[in-house]
PDB file of C-alpha atoms and ligand atoms in Angstrom:
ATOM      1  CA  MET J 107      -7.451  -6.254  29.740  1.00  0.00           C
ATOM      2  CA  LYS J 108     -10.425  -4.076  30.572  1.00  0.00           C
ATOM      3  CA  ILE J 109     -13.613  -4.755  32.457  1.00  0.00           C
ATOM      4  CA  VAL J 110     -16.758  -3.338  30.917  1.00  0.00           C
ATOM      5  CA  CYS J 111     -19.757  -3.255  33.238  1.00  0.00           C
ATOM      6  CA  ILE J 112     -23.433  -2.736  32.600  1.00  0.00           C
ATOM      7  CA  GLY J 113     -25.645  -0.962  35.122  1.00  0.00           C
ATOM      8  CA  ARG J 114     -29.429  -1.095  35.413  1.00  0.00           C
ATOM      9  CA  ASN J 115     -30.025  -4.175  33.298  1.00  0.00           C
ATOM     10  CA  TYR J 116     -32.731  -5.779  35.458  1.00  0.00           C
ATOM     11  CA  ALA J 117     -36.001  -3.958  36.116  1.00  0.00           C
ATOM     12  CA  ALA J 118     -36.348  -5.164  39.719  1.00  0.00           C
ATOM     13  CA  HIS J 119     -32.871  -3.868  40.615  1.00  0.00           C
ATOM     14  CA  ILE J 120     -33.599  -0.478  39.016  1.00  0.00           C
ATOM     15  CA  ALA J 121     -36.673  -0.255  41.238  1.00  0.00           C
ATOM     16  CA  GLU J 122     -34.860  -1.189  44.474  1.00  0.00           C
ATOM     17  CA  LEU J 123     -32.355   1.660  43.991  1.00  0.00           C
ATOM     18  CA  SER J 124     -35.093   4.067  42.815  1.00  0.00           C
ATOM     19  CA  ASN J 125     -33.199   4.640  39.587  1.00  0.00           C
ATOM     20  CA  GLU J 126     -34.695   5.631  36.270  1.00  0.00           C
ATOM     21  CA  ARG J 127     -35.059   2.955  33.621  1.00  0.00           C
ATOM     22  CA  PRO J 128     -32.403   3.890  31.040  1.00  0.00           C
ATOM     23  CA  GLU J 129     -33.088   4.371  27.329  1.00  0.00           C
ATOM     24  CA  ASP J 130     -29.715   2.828  26.490  1.00  0.00           C
ATOM     25  CA  PRO J 131     -27.532   0.463  28.533  1.00  0.00           C
ATOM     26  CA  VAL J 132     -25.588   2.181  31.325  1.00  0.00           C
ATOM     27  CA  VAL J 133     -21.896   1.413  30.727  1.00  0.00           C
ATOM     28  CA  PHE J 134     -18.871   1.914  32.947  1.00  0.00           C
ATOM     29  CA  ILE J 135     -15.340   0.533  33.155  1.00  0.00           C
ATOM     30  CA  LYS J 136     -13.266  -0.947  35.945  1.00  0.00           C
ATOM     31  CA  PRO J 137      -9.460  -0.908  35.610  1.00  0.00           C
ATOM     32  CA  ASP J 138      -7.624  -4.247  35.540  1.00  0.00           C
ATOM     33  CA  SER J 139      -6.237  -3.425  38.997  1.00  0.00           C
ATOM     34  CA  ALA J 140      -9.788  -3.916  40.341  1.00  0.00           C
ATOM     35  CA  VAL J 141      -9.613  -7.685  39.834  1.00  0.00           C
ATOM     36  CA  LEU J 142      -9.520  -9.479  43.182  1.00  0.00           C
ATOM     37  CA  PRO J 143      -6.681 -12.027  42.953  1.00  0.00           C
ATOM     38  CA  LYS J 144      -7.888 -15.638  43.055  1.00  0.00           C
ATOM     39  CA  GLU J 145      -8.228 -17.225  46.493  1.00  0.00           C
ATOM     40  CA  GLN J 146      -7.748 -13.851  48.175  1.00  0.00           C
ATOM     41  CA  ASP J 147     -10.071 -12.385  50.797  1.00  0.00           C
ATOM     42  CA  PHE J 148     -11.839  -9.107  50.070  1.00  0.00           C
ATOM     43  CA  PHE J 149     -10.800  -6.285  52.401  1.00  0.00           C
ATOM     44  CA  ILE J 150     -13.396  -3.578  53.026  1.00  0.00           C
ATOM     45  CA  PRO J 151     -11.680  -0.319  52.026  1.00  0.00           C
ATOM     46  CA  GLU J 152     -11.358   2.398  54.658  1.00  0.00           C
ATOM     47  CA  PHE J 153     -13.149   4.996  52.495  1.00  0.00           C
ATOM     48  CA  SER J 154     -16.540   3.287  52.607  1.00  0.00           C
ATOM     49  CA  GLN J 155     -19.012   2.278  55.308  1.00  0.00           C
ATOM     50  CA  GLU J 156     -21.336   0.635  52.820  1.00  0.00           C
ATOM     51  CA  ILE J 157     -19.864  -1.868  50.372  1.00  0.00           C
ATOM     52  CA  HIS J 158     -22.576  -3.695  48.440  1.00  0.00           C
ATOM     53  CA  TYR J 159     -22.329  -6.999  46.594  1.00  0.00           C
ATOM     54  CA  GLU J 160     -23.801  -7.258  43.100  1.00  0.00           C
ATOM     55  CA  VAL J 161     -23.683 -10.748  41.600  1.00  0.00           C
ATOM     56  CA  GLU J 162     -23.488 -10.740  37.797  1.00  0.00           C
ATOM     57  CA  LEU J 163     -23.090 -13.067  34.844  1.00  0.00           C
ATOM     58  CA  LEU J 164     -19.691 -12.565  33.175  1.00  0.00           C
ATOM     59  CA  VAL J 165     -18.597 -13.079  29.589  1.00  0.00           C
ATOM     60  CA  ARG J 166     -14.970 -13.266  28.446  1.00  0.00           C
ATOM     61  CA  ILE J 167     -14.237 -11.786  25.019  1.00  0.00           C
ATOM     62  CA  LYS J 168     -12.103 -14.097  22.882  1.00  0.00           C
ATOM     63  CA  LYS J 169     -11.142 -11.922  19.915  1.00  0.00           C
ATOM     64  CA  VAL J 170     -10.906  -8.315  18.878  1.00  0.00           C
ATOM     65  CA  GLY J 171     -14.070  -6.670  17.618  1.00  0.00           C
ATOM     66  CA  LYS J 172     -15.630  -3.280  16.961  1.00  0.00           C
ATOM     67  CA  HIS J 173     -19.164  -2.460  15.788  1.00  0.00           C
ATOM     68  CA  ILE J 174     -20.113  -6.082  16.379  1.00  0.00           C
ATOM     69  CA  ASN J 175     -23.519  -6.950  14.994  1.00  0.00           C
ATOM     70  CA  PRO J 176     -25.507  -8.559  17.836  1.00  0.00           C
ATOM     71  CA  ARG J 177     -26.365 -11.386  15.431  1.00  0.00           C
ATOM     72  CA  PHE J 178     -22.685 -12.326  15.318  1.00  0.00           C
ATOM     73  CA  ALA J 179     -21.809 -11.421  18.912  1.00  0.00           C
ATOM     74  CA  HIS J 180     -21.877 -15.093  19.957  1.00  0.00           C
ATOM     75  CA  LYS J 181     -18.708 -15.598  17.874  1.00  0.00           C
ATOM     76  CA  TYR J 182     -16.836 -13.250  20.216  1.00  0.00           C
ATOM     77  CA  TYR J 183     -17.081 -15.300  23.413  1.00  0.00           C
ATOM     78  CA  GLU J 184     -16.727 -18.909  24.410  1.00  0.00           C
ATOM     79  CA  GLU J 185     -16.527 -18.748  28.187  1.00  0.00           C
ATOM     80  CA  ILE J 186     -18.832 -17.418  30.837  1.00  0.00           C
ATOM     81  CA  SER J 187     -18.608 -17.054  34.578  1.00  0.00           C
ATOM     82  CA  LEU J 188     -20.142 -15.372  37.558  1.00  0.00           C
ATOM     83  CA  GLY J 189     -18.657 -12.521  39.565  1.00  0.00           C
ATOM     84  CA  ILE J 190     -19.272  -9.652  41.926  1.00  0.00           C
ATOM     85  CA  ASP J 191     -19.309  -5.975  41.061  1.00  0.00           C
ATOM     86  CA  PHE J 192     -18.440  -4.622  44.528  1.00  0.00           C
ATOM     87  CA  THR J 193     -19.756  -1.100  44.914  1.00  0.00           C
ATOM     88  CA  ALA J 194     -19.077   1.548  47.552  1.00  0.00           C
ATOM     89  CA  ARG J 195     -22.732   2.561  47.645  1.00  0.00           C
ATOM     90  CA  ASP J 196     -22.256   5.511  50.021  1.00  0.00           C
ATOM     91  CA  LEU J 197     -19.547   6.990  47.821  1.00  0.00           C
ATOM     92  CA  GLN J 198     -21.491   6.226  44.639  1.00  0.00           C
ATOM     93  CA  GLY J 199     -24.522   8.040  46.106  1.00  0.00           C
ATOM     94  CA  LYS J 200     -22.465  11.178  46.719  1.00  0.00           C
ATOM     95  CA  LEU J 201     -20.957  11.064  43.223  1.00  0.00           C
ATOM     96  CA  LYS J 202     -24.347  10.460  41.581  1.00  0.00           C
ATOM     97  CA  GLU J 203     -25.822  13.398  43.470  1.00  0.00           C
ATOM     98  CA  LYS J 204     -23.157  15.686  42.026  1.00  0.00           C
ATOM     99  CA  GLY J 205     -23.389  14.156  38.552  1.00  0.00           C
ATOM    100  CA  LEU J 206     -19.776  12.945  38.802  1.00  0.00           C
ATOM    101  CA  PRO J 207     -18.277   9.710  37.412  1.00  0.00           C
ATOM    102  CA  TRP J 208     -18.620   6.560  39.559  1.00  0.00           C
ATOM    103  CA  GLU J 209     -15.089   5.204  39.105  1.00  0.00           C
ATOM    104  CA  LYS J 210     -13.960   5.607  42.711  1.00  0.00           C
ATOM    105  CA  ALA J 211     -17.052   3.738  43.916  1.00  0.00           C
ATOM    106  CA  LYS J 212     -16.755   0.899  41.384  1.00  0.00           C
ATOM    107  CA  GLY J 213     -13.135   0.617  40.265  1.00  0.00           C
ATOM    108  CA  PHE J 214     -11.186   0.354  43.511  1.00  0.00           C
ATOM    109  CA  ASP J 215      -8.783  -2.524  44.187  1.00  0.00           C
ATOM    110  CA  GLY J 216     -10.609  -5.821  44.647  1.00  0.00           C
ATOM    111  CA  ALA J 217     -13.937  -4.481  43.356  1.00  0.00           C
ATOM    112  CA  ALA J 218     -14.139  -7.072  40.578  1.00  0.00           C
ATOM    113  CA  VAL J 219     -14.533 -10.691  41.644  1.00  0.00           C
ATOM    114  CA  ILE J 220     -14.193 -13.086  38.716  1.00  0.00           C
ATOM    115  CA  GLY J 221     -15.196 -16.721  39.169  1.00  0.00           C
ATOM    116  CA  LYS J 222     -13.968 -19.761  37.259  1.00  0.00           C
ATOM    117  CA  TRP J 223     -14.560 -19.783  33.512  1.00  0.00           C
ATOM    118  CA  VAL J 224     -16.700 -22.467  31.935  1.00  0.00           C
ATOM    119  CA  PRO J 225     -17.454 -23.073  28.250  1.00  0.00           C
ATOM    120  CA  LYS J 226     -20.804 -21.627  27.206  1.00  0.00           C
ATOM    121  CA  THR J 227     -21.474 -24.855  25.316  1.00  0.00           C
ATOM    122  CA  LYS J 228     -22.137 -26.411  28.710  1.00  0.00           C
ATOM    123  CA  TYR J 229     -25.468 -24.598  28.682  1.00  0.00           C
ATOM    124  CA  ARG J 230     -28.300 -24.744  26.229  1.00  0.00           C
ATOM    125  CA  ASP J 231     -29.069 -21.026  26.107  1.00  0.00           C
ATOM    126  CA  ILE J 232     -27.161 -18.093  27.609  1.00  0.00           C
ATOM    127  CA  ASP J 233     -30.454 -16.169  27.795  1.00  0.00           C
ATOM    128  CA  ASP J 234     -31.940 -18.813  30.078  1.00  0.00           C
ATOM    129  CA  LEU J 235     -29.435 -19.136  32.928  1.00  0.00           C
ATOM    130  CA  HIS J 236     -30.223 -19.051  36.628  1.00  0.00           C
ATOM    131  CA  PHE J 237     -27.677 -17.751  39.097  1.00  0.00           C
ATOM    132  CA  SER J 238     -27.567 -16.723  42.719  1.00  0.00           C
ATOM    133  CA  LEU J 239     -25.447 -15.316  45.509  1.00  0.00           C
ATOM    134  CA  SER J 240     -25.396 -16.596  49.065  1.00  0.00           C
ATOM    135  CA  LYS J 241     -24.161 -14.715  52.109  1.00  0.00           C
ATOM    136  CA  ASN J 242     -23.242 -16.868  55.107  1.00  0.00           C
ATOM    137  CA  GLY J 243     -25.189 -19.742  53.575  1.00  0.00           C
ATOM    138  CA  VAL J 244     -28.382 -17.759  52.987  1.00  0.00           C
ATOM    139  CA  GLN J 245     -29.406 -16.885  49.438  1.00  0.00           C
ATOM    140  CA  VAL J 246     -29.534 -13.082  49.028  1.00  0.00           C
ATOM    141  CA  GLN J 247     -29.693 -12.613  45.247  1.00  0.00           C
ATOM    142  CA  GLN J 248     -31.248 -14.648  42.513  1.00  0.00           C
ATOM    143  CA  GLY J 249     -31.032 -13.873  38.799  1.00  0.00           C
ATOM    144  CA  HIS J 250     -32.363 -15.203  35.541  1.00  0.00           C
ATOM    145  CA  THR J 251     -30.700 -13.950  32.376  1.00  0.00           C
ATOM    146  CA  ALA J 252     -34.070 -14.046  30.595  1.00  0.00           C
ATOM    147  CA  ASN J 253     -34.942 -10.962  32.676  1.00  0.00           C
ATOM    148  CA  MET J 254     -32.111  -8.810  31.332  1.00  0.00           C
ATOM    149  CA  LEU J 255     -33.374  -5.636  29.666  1.00  0.00           C
ATOM    150  CA  TRP J 256     -30.535  -6.060  27.144  1.00  0.00           C
ATOM    151  CA  LYS J 257     -29.356  -9.586  26.432  1.00  0.00           C
ATOM    152  CA  VAL J 258     -25.673 -10.577  26.303  1.00  0.00           C
ATOM    153  CA  ASP J 259     -25.386 -10.371  22.504  1.00  0.00           C
ATOM    154  CA  GLU J 260     -27.117  -6.981  22.410  1.00  0.00           C
ATOM    155  CA  LEU J 261     -24.757  -5.695  25.113  1.00  0.00           C
ATOM    156  CA  ILE J 262     -21.678  -6.820  23.174  1.00  0.00           C
ATOM    157  CA  GLY J 263     -23.000  -5.070  20.085  1.00  0.00           C
ATOM    158  CA  TYR J 264     -23.779  -1.899  21.993  1.00  0.00           C
ATOM    159  CA  VAL J 265     -20.537  -1.724  23.974  1.00  0.00           C
ATOM    160  CA  SER J 266     -18.425  -2.389  20.863  1.00  0.00           C
ATOM    161  CA  THR J 267     -19.784   0.725  19.163  1.00  0.00           C
ATOM    162  CA  PHE J 268     -17.890   2.749  21.799  1.00  0.00           C
ATOM    163  CA  PHE J 269     -14.984   0.514  22.834  1.00  0.00           C
ATOM    164  CA  THR J 270     -13.032  -1.930  20.716  1.00  0.00           C
ATOM    165  CA  LEU J 271     -13.345  -5.215  22.542  1.00  0.00           C
ATOM    166  CA  LYS J 272     -10.162  -7.214  22.850  1.00  0.00           C
ATOM    167  CA  LYS J 273      -9.255 -10.764  23.696  1.00  0.00           C
ATOM    168  CA  GLY J 274      -9.428 -11.239  27.467  1.00  0.00           C
ATOM    169  CA  ASP J 275     -11.773  -8.332  28.174  1.00  0.00           C
ATOM    170  CA  VAL J 276     -14.543  -9.180  30.629  1.00  0.00           C
ATOM    171  CA  LEU J 277     -18.128  -8.010  30.420  1.00  0.00           C
ATOM    172  CA  PHE J 278     -20.164  -7.702  33.655  1.00  0.00           C
ATOM    173  CA  THR J 279     -23.779  -7.878  32.528  1.00  0.00           C
ATOM    174  CA  GLY J 280     -25.588  -6.184  35.414  1.00  0.00           C
ATOM    175  CA  THR J 281     -27.053  -7.299  38.706  1.00  0.00           C
ATOM    176  CA  PRO J 282     -30.530  -8.549  39.568  1.00  0.00           C
ATOM    177  CA  ALA J 283     -32.407  -7.321  42.657  1.00  0.00           C
ATOM    178  CA  GLY J 284     -31.306  -8.070  46.199  1.00  0.00           C
ATOM    179  CA  VAL J 285     -28.064  -6.088  46.473  1.00  0.00           C
ATOM    180  CA  GLY J 286     -26.934  -5.472  50.021  1.00  0.00           C
ATOM    181  CA  LYS J 287     -24.173  -4.606  52.420  1.00  0.00           C
ATOM    182  CA  ILE J 288     -21.257  -6.774  53.492  1.00  0.00           C
ATOM    183  CA  GLN J 289     -19.477  -6.898  56.826  1.00  0.00           C
ATOM    184  CA  ALA J 290     -16.216  -8.341  58.062  1.00  0.00           C
ATOM    185  CA  ASN J 291     -16.359 -12.143  58.403  1.00  0.00           C
ATOM    186  CA  ASP J 292     -19.140 -12.535  55.829  1.00  0.00           C
ATOM    187  CA  TYR J 293     -18.709 -15.430  53.439  1.00  0.00           C
ATOM    188  CA  LEU J 294     -20.055 -15.070  49.900  1.00  0.00           C
ATOM    189  CA  SER J 295     -20.542 -17.729  47.266  1.00  0.00           C
ATOM    190  CA  GLY J 296     -21.928 -17.533  43.759  1.00  0.00           C
ATOM    191  CA  THR J 297     -23.772 -20.307  41.961  1.00  0.00           C
ATOM    192  CA  LEU J 298     -24.543 -20.675  38.259  1.00  0.00           C
ATOM    193  CA  GLU J 299     -27.043 -23.404  37.408  1.00  0.00           C
ATOM    194  CA  ASP J 300     -26.255 -25.296  40.643  1.00  0.00           C
ATOM    195  CA  GLU J 301     -22.483 -25.085  40.237  1.00  0.00           C
ATOM    196  CA  GLU J 302     -20.383 -22.983  42.599  1.00  0.00           C
ATOM    197  CA  MET J 303     -18.370 -20.461  40.556  1.00  0.00           C
ATOM    198  CA  PHE J 304     -16.628 -18.519  43.312  1.00  0.00           C
ATOM    199  CA  SER J 305     -16.487 -18.113  47.064  1.00  0.00           C
ATOM    200  CA  LEU J 306     -14.723 -15.563  49.201  1.00  0.00           C
ATOM    201  CA  LYS J 307     -14.353 -14.236  52.684  1.00  0.00           C
ATOM    202  CA  ILE J 308     -14.767 -10.589  53.710  1.00  0.00           C
ATOM    203  CA  GLN J 309     -12.219  -8.957  56.012  1.00  0.00           C
TER     204      GLN J 309
HETATM  205 ZN1  LIG M 574     -23.202  -4.010  38.752  1.00  0.00          ZN
END
């Protein structure tokens, strides 16, 4: 299983990190070892002083596909969830400065939080979903999938021109504005349309 992530998919988040608006989706991969095991706390790694949360809508691929036409992309997933793309922002900044790949800052152990999966049929429209992240009971991020620069089906089409998508692969669709730093003893929880999808403690 691979994790395909999209960067810079919400205009407000691009602005908060002073990034350029991309011409094409920004794509990167996390290894399967990055998945934080269920019910496990997240341990801040020793190589970073600045781990950021990024709450994102997730889509689980249900069958193999390559060069998927966005019009048919909906046939390739049935379940969606919410997760966190943990990012070592200090390390990522250094790598970006040198034009080097981000993997160490994005793909470390535990850097992919995956919430519970729910059938997409539960919702009327995947392009009209509200989600949020709370830290210690205070909402810190709020997203609306209508604000994605590239919608879920367009992302699946785009990504599948480079990578064959396989059953069980997970797509992280990018984070809205409001990313920020975590500290030991923080408690994070993610909500999709008023339903809690994950919660975890930081160590
Ligand atoms: Zn992200």
